[in-house]
Amino acid sequence: MQPKLLDKRIQKEITYYLPDKVTSQKLADFFAMFADKTRLRVISALSISEMCVNDLACVLEMNQTTISHQLQILRNTGLVTFTRQGKTVFYKLSTNKINQVMLSGVEYLGF
């Protein structure tokens, strides 16, 4: 099916840059990680320092179960990594690019 009103050059450019379905799904999954206010707060805290679940729960004034659940989701998507020190597990952002995405959102909203 050919668009009737779209310039062929523009159509070709759009087709070239348009992400395929697999990439689109991966992008949607990635941005879904920023669609939960608890995860946003966890990401914000971890952008400053690596932390254990108990410290995150204390700083964010939330229960440990809620924080653990959100950390599991963030781990499963690769946004957060962890290291063990004895019985304590410390979490951190997997890359500083996660923080850059957050900062872009804050800047976009004008905060």
Coordinates of C-alpha atoms in Angstrom, one line a residue:
M1 CA 0.0 0.0 0.0
Q2 CA 1.5 3.3 -1.1
P3 CA 0.7 6.6 0.8
K4 CA -1.0 9.0 -1.6
L5 CA 0.0 12.4 -0.1
L6 CA 3.5 11.6 1.2
D7 CA 6.5 12.7 -0.8
K8 CA 8.5 9.6 -1.9
R9 CA 11.7 11.0 -0.6
I10 CA 10.2 11.5 2.9
Q11 CA 8.6 8.1 2.7
K12 CA 11.9 6.5 1.9
E13 CA 13.6 8.4 4.8
I14 CA 10.9 7.3 7.3
T15 CA 11.2 3.7 6.2
Y16 CA 15.0 3.8 6.6
Y17 CA 14.8 5.2 10.2
L18 CA 11.7 3.4 11.4
P19 CA 12.6 0.7 13.9
D20 CA 11.6 -2.8 13.1
K21 CA 9.0 -4.6 15.2
V22 CA 11.6 -6.4 17.4
T23 CA 13.4 -3.1 18.2
S24 CA 10.1 -1.3 18.8
Q25 CA 9.2 -3.9 21.3
K26 CA 12.5 -3.7 23.1
L27 CA 12.2 0.1 23.2
A28 CA 8.7 -0.2 24.6
D29 CA 9.9 -2.7 27.3
F30 CA 12.8 -0.4 28.2
F31 CA 10.6 2.7 28.6
A32 CA 8.1 0.7 30.5
M33 CA 10.7 0.6 33.3
F34 CA 10.2 4.3 33.7
A35 CA 6.4 4.1 33.9
D36 CA 6.3 3.2 37.6
K37 CA 6.8 5.8 40.3
T38 CA 8.5 3.4 42.7
R39 CA 10.9 2.2 40.1
L40 CA 11.7 5.9 39.2
R41 CA 12.5 6.6 42.8
V42 CA 14.7 3.4 43.1
I43 CA 16.5 4.4 39.9
S44 CA 17.0 8.0 41.2
A45 CA 18.4 6.7 44.5
L46 CA 20.7 4.2 42.7
S47 CA 21.9 7.0 40.4
I48 CA 23.6 8.6 43.4
S49 CA 24.9 5.5 45.2
E50 CA 24.8 1.7 45.2
M51 CA 22.6 0.5 48.0
C52 CA 21.2 -2.6 49.7
V53 CA 17.4 -3.2 49.9
N54 CA 17.2 -2.2 53.5
D55 CA 18.9 1.2 52.9
L56 CA 16.7 1.8 49.8
A57 CA 13.6 1.0 51.9
C58 CA 14.7 3.4 54.6
V59 CA 15.6 6.2 52.3
L60 CA 12.5 5.9 50.1
E61 CA 10.3 5.3 53.2
M62 CA 8.8 2.2 51.7
N63 CA 8.6 -1.4 52.8
Q64 CA 11.4 -3.8 51.9
T65 CA 9.0 -6.2 50.0
T66 CA 8.0 -3.5 47.6
I67 CA 11.6 -2.4 47.0
S68 CA 12.7 -6.0 46.4
H69 CA 9.9 -6.6 43.9
Q70 CA 10.9 -3.5 41.9
L71 CA 14.6 -4.4 42.0
Q72 CA 13.8 -7.8 40.6
I73 CA 12.0 -6.2 37.7
L74 CA 14.9 -3.8 37.1
R75 CA 17.4 -6.7 37.3
N76 CA 15.4 -8.8 34.9
T77 CA 15.6 -6.0 32.3
G78 CA 19.2 -5.3 32.9
L79 CA 18.8 -1.8 34.2
V80 CA 20.3 -2.8 37.6
T81 CA 23.1 -5.1 38.6
F82 CA 24.1 -6.4 42.0
T83 CA 27.1 -7.6 44.0
R84 CA 27.1 -9.7 47.2
Q85 CA 29.1 -8.8 50.2
G86 CA 28.6 -11.5 52.7
K87 CA 24.8 -11.8 53.3
T88 CA 24.2 -8.3 52.0
V89 CA 23.3 -7.6 48.3
F90 CA 24.2 -4.2 46.9
Y91 CA 22.4 -2.9 43.8
K92 CA 23.6 -0.3 41.3
L93 CA 22.6 1.0 37.9
S94 CA 24.1 -1.1 35.1
T95 CA 25.2 1.9 33.2
N96 CA 25.2 5.7 33.6
K97 CA 23.0 5.9 30.5
I98 CA 20.0 5.0 32.7
N99 CA 20.6 8.2 34.7
Q100 CA 20.9 10.2 31.5
V101 CA 17.5 9.0 30.4
M102 CA 16.1 10.1 33.8
L103 CA 17.8 13.5 33.5
S104 CA 16.4 13.9 29.9
G105 CA 12.9 13.3 31.3
V106 CA 13.4 15.8 34.1
E107 CA 14.8 18.4 31.7
Y108 CA 11.9 17.8 29.3
L109 CA 9.4 18.4 32.1
G110 CA 11.3 21.6 33.1
F111 CA 12.3 20.7 36.6

